[in-house]
C-alpha positions as a LaTeX table, in Angstrom:
\begin{tabular}{lrrr}
\hline
Residue & $x$ (\AA) & $y$ (\AA) & $z$ (\AA) \\
\hline
Met1 & 104.08 & 102.05 & 82.64 \\
Thr2 & 105.01 & 100.15 & 85.94 \\
Lys3 & 107.06 & 102.43 & 88.27 \\
Leu4 & 110.82 & 102.26 & 89.74 \\
Ser5 & 111.15 & 102.51 & 92.87 \\
Val6 & 115.00 & 102.64 & 93.57 \\
Asn7 & 116.33 & 100.92 & 96.49 \\
Ile8 & 119.59 & 103.36 & 98.11 \\
Asn9 & 119.99 & 100.55 & 101.32 \\
Lys10 & 123.55 & 99.95 & 99.12 \\
Ile11 & 124.64 & 103.41 & 99.29 \\
Ala12 & 124.02 & 103.06 & 102.88 \\
Thr13 & 125.91 & 99.99 & 102.93 \\
Leu14 & 128.79 & 101.36 & 101.31 \\
Arg15 & 128.57 & 105.24 & 103.70 \\
Asn16 & 128.45 & 103.62 & 106.89 \\
Ser17 & 131.61 & 100.74 & 105.66 \\
Arg18 & 134.23 & 104.63 & 106.02 \\
Gly19 & 131.82 & 106.26 & 108.39 \\
Gly20 & 131.45 & 110.20 & 107.86 \\
Asp21 & 128.71 & 111.05 & 105.55 \\
Val22 & 130.32 & 110.11 & 101.73 \\
Pro23 & 128.60 & 108.46 & 99.51 \\
Asn24 & 125.20 & 111.20 & 100.97 \\
Val25 & 121.98 & 109.21 & 101.52 \\
Val26 & 119.91 & 111.96 & 100.98 \\
Gln27 & 121.83 & 113.73 & 97.71 \\
Phe28 & 121.69 & 109.97 & 96.01 \\
Ala29 & 118.06 & 109.78 & 96.37 \\
Lys30 & 117.21 & 113.92 & 95.22 \\
Asp31 & 119.59 & 112.37 & 92.02 \\
Val32 & 117.83 & 108.78 & 91.37 \\
Gln33 & 114.08 & 110.98 & 90.94 \\
Lys34 & 115.97 & 113.87 & 88.79 \\
Phe35 & 116.80 & 111.09 & 86.91 \\
Gly36 & 113.81 & 109.97 & 86.35 \\
Ala37 & 113.27 & 107.53 & 89.30 \\
Gln38 & 109.29 & 107.42 & 90.31 \\
Gly39 & 110.97 & 106.58 & 93.42 \\
Val40 & 112.72 & 106.00 & 96.40 \\
Thr41 & 112.84 & 102.66 & 99.29 \\
Ile42 & 114.49 & 102.04 & 102.09 \\
His43 & 114.74 & 98.99 & 104.81 \\
Pro44 & 116.02 & 100.66 & 107.91 \\
Arg45 & 116.90 & 97.35 & 109.51 \\
Pro46 & 117.59 & 96.93 & 113.87 \\
Asp47 & 121.44 & 96.83 & 114.27 \\
Glu48 & 121.24 & 100.00 & 111.69 \\
Arg49 & 123.38 & 98.13 & 108.75 \\
His50 & 123.03 & 100.46 & 106.16 \\
Ile51 & 120.09 & 102.28 & 106.23 \\
Arg52 & 120.10 & 103.87 & 109.79 \\
Tyr53 & 116.23 & 105.37 & 111.42 \\
Gln54 & 117.74 & 109.07 & 111.23 \\
Asp55 & 118.02 & 108.74 & 108.20 \\
Val56 & 114.14 & 107.78 & 107.42 \\
Tyr57 & 114.16 & 111.30 & 108.53 \\
Asp58 & 116.82 & 113.03 & 106.92 \\
Leu59 & 114.78 & 111.16 & 103.27 \\
Lys60 & 111.02 & 112.32 & 104.45 \\
Pro61 & 111.30 & 116.04 & 102.97 \\
Glu62 & 113.53 & 115.16 & 99.73 \\
Val63 & 111.36 & 112.59 & 98.19 \\
Tyr64 & 108.62 & 114.38 & 96.50 \\
Thr65 & 107.97 & 110.84 & 94.47 \\
Glu66 & 106.52 & 107.54 & 95.88 \\
Tyr67 & 108.60 & 107.26 & 99.43 \\
Asn68 & 108.42 & 103.58 & 100.44 \\
Ile69 & 109.99 & 102.51 & 103.75 \\
Glu70 & 110.13 & 97.86 & 103.73 \\
Gly71 & 110.63 & 96.04 & 107.13 \\
Asn72 & 110.02 & 93.77 & 110.03 \\
Pro73 & 106.86 & 95.66 & 111.64 \\
Ile74 & 108.57 & 95.49 & 114.81 \\
Arg75 & 107.31 & 98.71 & 117.44 \\
Gln76 & 110.03 & 100.31 & 116.69 \\
Phe77 & 109.64 & 99.88 & 112.78 \\
Ile78 & 105.97 & 100.92 & 113.26 \\
Asp79 & 105.81 & 104.23 & 115.64 \\
Met80 & 108.54 & 105.44 & 113.00 \\
Val81 & 106.41 & 104.82 & 109.99 \\
Leu82 & 103.71 & 106.59 & 111.39 \\
Glu83 & 105.98 & 109.13 & 112.45 \\
Val84 & 107.05 & 109.83 & 108.89 \\
Lys85 & 104.16 & 109.27 & 107.37 \\
Pro86 & 105.93 & 107.61 & 103.88 \\
Thr87 & 103.35 & 106.70 & 100.58 \\
Gln88 & 103.29 & 103.01 & 101.55 \\
Val89 & 104.75 & 100.77 & 103.52 \\
Thr90 & 105.68 & 97.36 & 102.78 \\
Leu91 & 106.25 & 94.48 & 105.28 \\
Val92 & 108.54 & 92.40 & 105.07 \\
Pro93 & 108.91 & 88.97 & 108.03 \\
Asp94 & 113.01 & 89.26 & 107.96 \\
Ala95 & 114.82 & 87.84 & 110.50 \\
Glu96 & 117.39 & 90.79 & 113.03 \\
Asp97 & 119.81 & 89.27 & 111.01 \\
Ala98 & 118.80 & 88.27 & 107.91 \\
Ile99 & 121.97 & 89.64 & 105.28 \\
Thr100 & 118.57 & 90.00 & 102.34 \\
Ser101 & 114.70 & 89.25 & 102.41 \\
Asn102 & 114.50 & 85.83 & 101.60 \\
Ala103 & 110.69 & 84.84 & 102.25 \\
Gly104 & 107.72 & 86.39 & 101.91 \\
Trp105 & 105.31 & 86.25 & 104.95 \\
Asp106 & 102.66 & 83.13 & 104.78 \\
Thr107 & 100.09 & 85.70 & 105.56 \\
Ile108 & 97.66 & 82.39 & 106.32 \\
Lys109 & 99.46 & 81.49 & 110.04 \\
His110 & 100.05 & 85.45 & 110.41 \\
Lys111 & 96.52 & 86.40 & 109.95 \\
Asp112 & 95.70 & 88.49 & 113.29 \\
Phe113 & 98.83 & 90.10 & 114.12 \\
Leu114 & 99.11 & 91.36 & 109.96 \\
Ile115 & 95.01 & 92.56 & 110.16 \\
Asp116 & 96.38 & 94.96 & 112.89 \\
Val117 & 99.53 & 96.24 & 111.57 \\
Ile118 & 98.01 & 97.62 & 108.68 \\
Lys119 & 94.81 & 98.51 & 110.06 \\
Glu120 & 96.98 & 100.97 & 112.48 \\
Phe121 & 99.06 & 101.99 & 109.68 \\
Arg122 & 95.29 & 102.71 & 107.07 \\
Gln123 & 94.33 & 104.80 & 110.35 \\
Asn124 & 96.84 & 106.18 & 109.16 \\
Gly125 & 96.54 & 107.27 & 105.56 \\
Ile126 & 99.99 & 105.16 & 105.03 \\
Arg127 & 99.50 & 102.85 & 101.14 \\
Thr128 & 100.95 & 99.04 & 102.40 \\
Ser129 & 102.19 & 96.06 & 101.14 \\
Ile130 & 102.71 & 92.83 & 101.92 \\
Phe131 & 105.97 & 90.35 & 101.32 \\
Val132 & 104.39 & 87.62 & 99.50 \\
Asp133 & 106.37 & 84.35 & 97.22 \\
Pro134 & 104.37 & 83.45 & 94.78 \\
Val135 & 101.51 & 81.43 & 96.67 \\
Leu136 & 97.95 & 81.42 & 95.22 \\
Lys137 & 97.08 & 80.82 & 98.76 \\
Gln138 & 99.00 & 83.23 & 100.22 \\
Ile139 & 98.35 & 86.43 & 97.46 \\
Glu140 & 94.03 & 85.31 & 99.38 \\
Gly141 & 95.22 & 85.32 & 102.83 \\
Ala142 & 96.53 & 89.17 & 101.38 \\
Lys143 & 93.89 & 90.35 & 100.36 \\
Ala144 & 91.96 & 88.71 & 103.84 \\
Thr145 & 94.04 & 91.19 & 105.32 \\
Gly146 & 93.17 & 93.94 & 103.89 \\
Thr147 & 96.47 & 95.23 & 102.71 \\
Asp148 & 96.15 & 97.93 & 100.00 \\
Arg149 & 98.56 & 95.97 & 97.77 \\
Ile150 & 101.38 & 92.69 & 97.66 \\
Glu151 & 104.92 & 92.78 & 96.85 \\
Leu152 & 105.98 & 89.39 & 95.00 \\
Tyr153 & 108.97 & 88.37 & 96.17 \\
Thr154 & 110.64 & 87.26 & 92.77 \\
Glu155 & 114.73 & 86.04 & 93.85 \\
Ala156 & 113.17 & 82.13 & 92.28 \\
Tyr157 & 111.92 & 83.69 & 89.15 \\
Ala158 & 115.31 & 85.51 & 88.31 \\
Val159 & 117.52 & 81.86 & 89.18 \\
Ala160 & 114.93 & 80.29 & 86.74 \\
Tyr161 & 115.43 & 83.41 & 84.66 \\
Gly162 & 119.55 & 83.11 & 84.65 \\
Ser163 & 119.16 & 79.52 & 84.28 \\
Gly164 & 117.58 & 80.10 & 80.98 \\
Asn165 & 114.53 & 78.42 & 82.23 \\
Lys166 & 111.74 & 80.79 & 81.43 \\
Met167 & 109.08 & 79.07 & 82.50 \\
Gly168 & 110.06 & 80.22 & 86.70 \\
Ile169 & 107.74 & 82.92 & 85.54 \\
Lys170 & 104.42 & 81.03 & 85.74 \\
Pro171 & 103.51 & 81.21 & 89.25 \\
Tyr172 & 103.42 & 85.23 & 89.07 \\
Thr173 & 101.63 & 85.38 & 86.25 \\
Glu174 & 99.23 & 83.12 & 87.82 \\
Cys175 & 99.67 & 84.80 & 91.24 \\
Ala176 & 99.43 & 88.81 & 89.46 \\
Val177 & 95.72 & 87.52 & 87.21 \\
Leu178 & 94.18 & 86.76 & 91.30 \\
Ala179 & 96.26 & 89.80 & 92.58 \\
Asn180 & 93.91 & 91.60 & 90.34 \\
Ala181 & 90.95 & 89.52 & 90.29 \\
Leu182 & 91.01 & 90.57 & 94.32 \\
Gly183 & 91.45 & 93.93 & 94.09 \\
Leu184 & 94.83 & 93.98 & 95.43 \\
Gly185 & 97.44 & 96.25 & 93.89 \\
Leu186 & 100.87 & 94.61 & 92.42 \\
Asn187 & 104.19 & 95.58 & 93.88 \\
Ala188 & 107.80 & 93.07 & 92.65 \\
Gly189 & 111.38 & 93.17 & 93.69 \\
His190 & 114.59 & 91.35 & 94.92 \\
Asp191 & 116.57 & 90.19 & 92.29 \\
Leu192 & 114.64 & 92.11 & 89.44 \\
Ser193 & 117.59 & 92.92 & 87.11 \\
Leu194 & 118.30 & 94.85 & 83.22 \\
Asp195 & 118.47 & 91.68 & 81.95 \\
Asn196 & 115.40 & 89.60 & 83.94 \\
Ile197 & 113.48 & 93.29 & 83.95 \\
Lys198 & 111.27 & 93.69 & 80.34 \\
Tyr199 & 110.16 & 90.43 & 80.76 \\
Phe200 & 109.34 & 90.21 & 83.85 \\
Lys201 & 107.84 & 93.29 & 83.08 \\
Gln202 & 106.52 & 92.39 & 79.55 \\
Asn203 & 104.03 & 88.55 & 81.24 \\
Ile204 & 103.06 & 90.48 & 84.14 \\
Pro205 & 99.41 & 92.29 & 83.82 \\
Asp206 & 99.18 & 95.90 & 85.94 \\
Leu207 & 102.32 & 95.81 & 87.56 \\
Leu208 & 102.16 & 99.25 & 88.90 \\
Glu209 & 105.93 & 98.90 & 90.64 \\
Val210 & 109.19 & 97.48 & 90.70 \\
Ser211 & 111.58 & 98.52 & 93.31 \\
Ile212 & 115.54 & 97.48 & 91.75 \\
Gly213 & 118.32 & 98.44 & 94.23 \\
His214 & 120.97 & 96.34 & 94.65 \\
Ala215 & 121.57 & 94.71 & 91.01 \\
Leu216 & 120.92 & 98.77 & 89.72 \\
Ile217 & 123.53 & 100.03 & 91.79 \\
Ser218 & 126.06 & 97.83 & 90.53 \\
Glu219 & 124.86 & 98.41 & 87.07 \\
Ser220 & 124.64 & 101.41 & 88.04 \\
Leu221 & 129.33 & 100.89 & 88.51 \\
Tyr222 & 129.94 & 100.15 & 85.28 \\
Leu223 & 127.04 & 102.14 & 83.51 \\
Gly224 & 126.83 & 105.21 & 85.36 \\
Ile225 & 123.18 & 105.96 & 87.49 \\
Glu226 & 121.39 & 108.15 & 85.32 \\
Asn227 & 121.97 & 105.93 & 82.72 \\
Val228 & 121.30 & 102.78 & 84.38 \\
Ile229 & 117.74 & 104.24 & 85.08 \\
Asn230 & 116.67 & 105.59 & 81.71 \\
Met231 & 117.54 & 101.86 & 81.00 \\
Tyr232 & 115.43 & 100.25 & 83.49 \\
Leu233 & 112.88 & 103.42 & 82.27 \\
Arg234 & 112.27 & 101.87 & 79.17 \\
Gln235 & 111.96 & 98.00 & 79.67 \\
Leu236 & 109.60 & 99.60 & 81.89 \\
Lys237 & 107.57 & 101.20 & 79.91 \\
\hline
\end{tabular}
């Protein structure tokens, strides 16, 4: 079964929009685990517009499943991850002013940088994953960095599927096959939803984990968080 990691950034966004501590991100993380999620994902950004750096530390003792911290590996981010020691760190090349992640790494151009960063994390016992586009040469480039896993950036798949084009899955399947052959663990995320997750899962061999936030939280406004998490878990079996 593919693991479901719930990205709770949107809960922090809602909290920050009003001030105070409602909704409480730590309590929400505890609840999604209680409801069956096998991981919690956060993506702190330098401006702390949603997840704050303090949240990263507050969540550490409460996440007893997989704790995945995403982000651009600037020095502040690297030092925080080394101190917290989550289960996994996912490296994302987003600009500081990006609304959301919108591209994977160029693993060839940034090979040396990624090698150095990944080495530092792995020496400290932290599993690494690289956010990548579904391009075969980028999967090969990721292997050369020493990363444990890759996370396929799935926005293009979601857009294609939403327009009725199921062939949008093809490059993802091809990249998954290559990743498996190279010994890379396989994660995926971005714009996956209850509408498109089952077809994605069915066509991606050995998919280890999906990280879902925006769609899952939005769906939960109508259907309830406990119900939605279990709906995802059924789709991912």
